[in-house]
Amino acid sequence: MIDELYSARILRLAANLPHSGRLPAPQGVGERVAKLCGSRAVVDVVLDGDGRIADFAQDVKACALGQAAAGVLGESVIGASAGEIAAARDAMTAMLKAGGEGPEGRFEGLRALKLVADYPARHASTMVAIEATLDAVEQALARKAPDTRTSLAGAA
């Protein structure tokens, strides 16, 4: 079963980390660390006038599963709204913990990590990039309009 978890597709995703690095002037920065394994993601974002991600960079130091999730995220995140990212996070959590099918739409590629559900010790590493991204977007929205964060919390 562990061989299936680290499939060629997962390893390919892990090796391809779009938007790797840091932005020179981010509007929002998010950082998450998986306490069990030390996987870490730092995400920088710049939002457009509609609150969607216009520019994105990620510095991810994680296992192959965390890197793979960050790879899918990096491929799909430009143009995403906070609501889309929160929905993807929630769908990922349901997929890992409750047998859900996983994200739909722009983040559907995260379904490639469905087998991680059988390895609870790997859940946090798989989630660090998406959680750091949501934190960064929420920070950027709060800086643009302080009352936006309150309305976002109710939507997530």
GROMACS .gro file of C-alpha atoms in nm:
model
  156
    1MET     CA    1   0.000   0.000   0.000
    2ILE     CA    2   0.286   0.244   0.075
    3ASP     CA    3   0.411   0.199  -0.283
    4GLU     CA    4   0.070   0.313  -0.413
    5LEU     CA    5   0.088   0.618  -0.186
    6TYR     CA    6   0.416   0.727  -0.345
    7SER     CA    7   0.300   0.661  -0.701
    8ALA     CA    8   0.474   0.799  -1.007
    9ARG     CA    9   0.202   1.065  -1.029
   10ILE     CA   10   0.263   1.182  -0.670
   11LEU     CA   11   0.639   1.189  -0.723
   12ARG     CA   12   0.593   1.384  -1.049
   13LEU     CA   13   0.375   1.640  -0.870
   14ALA     CA   14   0.627   1.665  -0.586
   15ALA     CA   15   0.909   1.732  -0.830
   16ASN     CA   16   0.719   2.013  -1.004
   17LEU     CA   17   0.664   2.304  -0.764
   18PRO     CA   18   0.515   2.595  -0.960
   19HIS     CA   19   0.569   2.944  -0.822
   20SER     CA   20   0.852   2.834  -0.596
   21GLY     CA   21   1.021   3.107  -0.394
   22ARG     CA   22   0.902   3.432  -0.236
   23LEU     CA   23   0.739   3.750  -0.367
   24PRO     CA   24   0.924   4.081  -0.324
   25ALA     CA   25   0.616   4.271  -0.195
   26PRO     CA   26   0.336   4.037  -0.083
   27GLN     CA   27   0.004   4.170   0.044
   28GLY     CA   28  -0.039   3.860   0.258
   29VAL     CA   29   0.194   3.595   0.400
   30GLY     CA   30   0.088   3.264   0.549
   31GLU     CA   31   0.301   3.004   0.722
   32ARG     CA   32   0.207   2.659   0.843
   33VAL     CA   33   0.415   2.384   1.000
   34ALA     CA   34   0.312   2.022   1.052
   35LYS     CA   35   0.422   1.957   1.408
   36LEU     CA   36   0.462   1.581   1.372
   37CYS     CA   37   0.704   1.584   1.079
   38GLY     CA   38   0.819   1.945   1.049
   39SER     CA   39   0.684   2.000   0.699
   40ARG     CA   40   0.661   2.374   0.641
   41ALA     CA   41   0.502   2.606   0.387
   42VAL     CA   42   0.542   2.982   0.359
   43VAL     CA   43   0.310   3.140   0.102
   44ASP     CA   44   0.308   3.495  -0.033
   45VAL     CA   45   0.013   3.640  -0.226
   46VAL     CA   46  -0.090   3.954  -0.410
   47LEU     CA   47  -0.461   3.997  -0.479
   48ASP     CA   48  -0.632   4.170  -0.767
   49GLY     CA   49  -0.913   4.423  -0.728
   50ASP     CA   50  -1.170   4.143  -0.692
   51GLY     CA   51  -0.979   3.973  -0.409
   52ARG     CA   52  -0.852   3.687  -0.627
   53ILE     CA   53  -0.492   3.570  -0.631
   54ALA     CA   54  -0.300   3.768  -0.893
   55ASP     CA   55   0.050   3.664  -0.786
   56PHE     CA   56   0.162   3.373  -0.571
   57ALA     CA   57   0.485   3.224  -0.443
   58GLN     CA   58   0.549   2.932  -0.212
   59ASP     CA   59   0.849   2.813  -0.017
   60VAL     CA   60   0.769   2.454   0.078
   61LYS     CA   61   0.992   2.215   0.268
   62ALA     CA   62   0.791   1.897   0.305
   63CYS     CA   63   0.778   1.526   0.234
   64ALA     CA   64   0.676   1.409  -0.113
   65LEU     CA   65   0.307   1.423  -0.016
   66GLY     CA   66   0.327   1.782   0.107
   67GLN     CA   67   0.530   1.879  -0.200
   68ALA     CA   68   0.277   1.706  -0.428
   69ALA     CA   69  -0.014   1.896  -0.270
   70ALA     CA   70   0.183   2.221  -0.308
   71GLY     CA   71   0.251   2.130  -0.672
   72VAL     CA   72  -0.120   2.091  -0.748
   73LEU     CA   73  -0.195   2.410  -0.559
   74GLY     CA   74   0.070   2.605  -0.751
   75GLU     CA   75  -0.069   2.486  -1.086
   76SER     CA   76  -0.420   2.606  -1.008
   77VAL     CA   77  -0.413   2.892  -0.758
   78ILE     CA   78  -0.377   3.200  -0.982
   79GLY     CA   79  -0.724   3.353  -1.010
   80ALA     CA   80  -0.864   3.167  -0.708
   81SER     CA   81  -1.078   3.339  -0.449
   82ALA     CA   82  -1.064   3.289  -0.073
   83GLY     CA   83  -1.392   3.099  -0.096
   84GLU     CA   84  -1.251   2.856  -0.352
   85ILE     CA   85  -0.942   2.794  -0.141
   86ALA     CA   86  -1.150   2.745   0.176
   87ALA     CA   87  -1.379   2.502  -0.011
   88ALA     CA   88  -1.074   2.307  -0.135
   89ARG     CA   89  -0.932   2.296   0.218
   90ASP     CA   90  -1.262   2.172   0.358
   91ALA     CA   91  -1.297   1.911   0.084
   92MET     CA   92  -0.939   1.795   0.145
   93THR     CA   93  -1.009   1.762   0.517
   94ALA     CA   94  -1.325   1.562   0.444
   95MET     CA   95  -1.134   1.344   0.197
   96LEU     CA   96  -0.855   1.271   0.446
   97LYS     CA   97  -1.066   1.227   0.758
   98ALA     CA   98  -1.419   1.128   0.655
   99GLY     CA   99  -1.404   0.944   0.321
  100GLY     CA  100  -1.498   1.244   0.110
  101GLU     CA  101  -1.422   1.258  -0.261
  102GLY     CA  102  -1.195   1.561  -0.243
  103PRO     CA  103  -1.192   1.903  -0.404
  104GLU     CA  104  -1.378   1.984  -0.724
  105GLY     CA  105  -1.315   2.245  -0.988
  106ARG     CA  106  -0.979   2.416  -1.012
  107PHE     CA  107  -0.830   2.214  -0.722
  108GLU     CA  108  -0.960   1.873  -0.831
  109GLY     CA  109  -0.600   1.758  -0.885
  110LEU     CA  110  -0.566   1.729  -0.507
  111ARG     CA  111  -0.773   1.411  -0.534
  112ALA     CA  112  -0.449   1.241  -0.637
  113LEU     CA  113  -0.371   1.243  -0.264
  114LYS     CA  114  -0.679   1.041  -0.165
  115LEU     CA  115  -0.471   0.745  -0.045
  116VAL     CA  116  -0.316   0.969   0.222
  117ALA     CA  117  -0.642   0.917   0.413
  118ASP     CA  118  -0.504   0.580   0.525
  119TYR     CA  119  -0.198   0.750   0.681
  120PRO     CA  120  -0.315   0.997   0.950
  121ALA     CA  121   0.044   1.090   1.035
  122ARG     CA  122   0.074   1.237   0.682
  123HIS     CA  123  -0.247   1.446   0.687
  124ALA     CA  124  -0.090   1.762   0.831
  125SER     CA  125   0.198   1.759   0.583
  126THR     CA  126  -0.047   1.724   0.297
  127MET     CA  127  -0.241   2.028   0.420
  128VAL     CA  128   0.037   2.281   0.500
  129ALA     CA  129   0.047   2.454   0.161
  130ILE     CA  130  -0.327   2.500   0.122
  131GLU     CA  131  -0.368   2.620   0.482
  132ALA     CA  132  -0.078   2.865   0.444
  133THR     CA  133  -0.234   2.991   0.121
  134LEU     CA  134  -0.569   3.052   0.286
  135ASP     CA  135  -0.394   3.232   0.575
  136ALA     CA  136  -0.207   3.455   0.327
  137VAL     CA  137  -0.523   3.541   0.133
  138GLU     CA  138  -0.716   3.619   0.451
  139GLN     CA  139  -0.432   3.844   0.569
  140ALA     CA  140  -0.425   4.026   0.235
  141LEU     CA  141  -0.804   4.072   0.240
  142ALA     CA  142  -0.791   4.203   0.595
  143ARG     CA  143  -0.530   4.461   0.493
  144LYS     CA  144  -0.740   4.572   0.195
  145ALA     CA  145  -1.068   4.596   0.387
  146PRO     CA  146  -1.065   4.516   0.760
  147ASP     CA  147  -1.432   4.409   0.761
  148THR     CA  148  -1.376   4.147   0.483
  149ARG     CA  149  -1.218   3.894   0.721
  150THR     CA  150  -1.530   3.884   0.937
  151SER     CA  151  -1.753   3.804   0.642
  152LEU     CA  152  -1.504   3.543   0.516
  153ALA     CA  153  -1.506   3.356   0.848
  154GLY     CA  154  -1.880   3.301   0.815
  155ALA     CA  155  -1.843   3.170   0.460
  156ALA     CA  156  -1.571   2.914   0.536
   0.00000   0.00000   0.00000
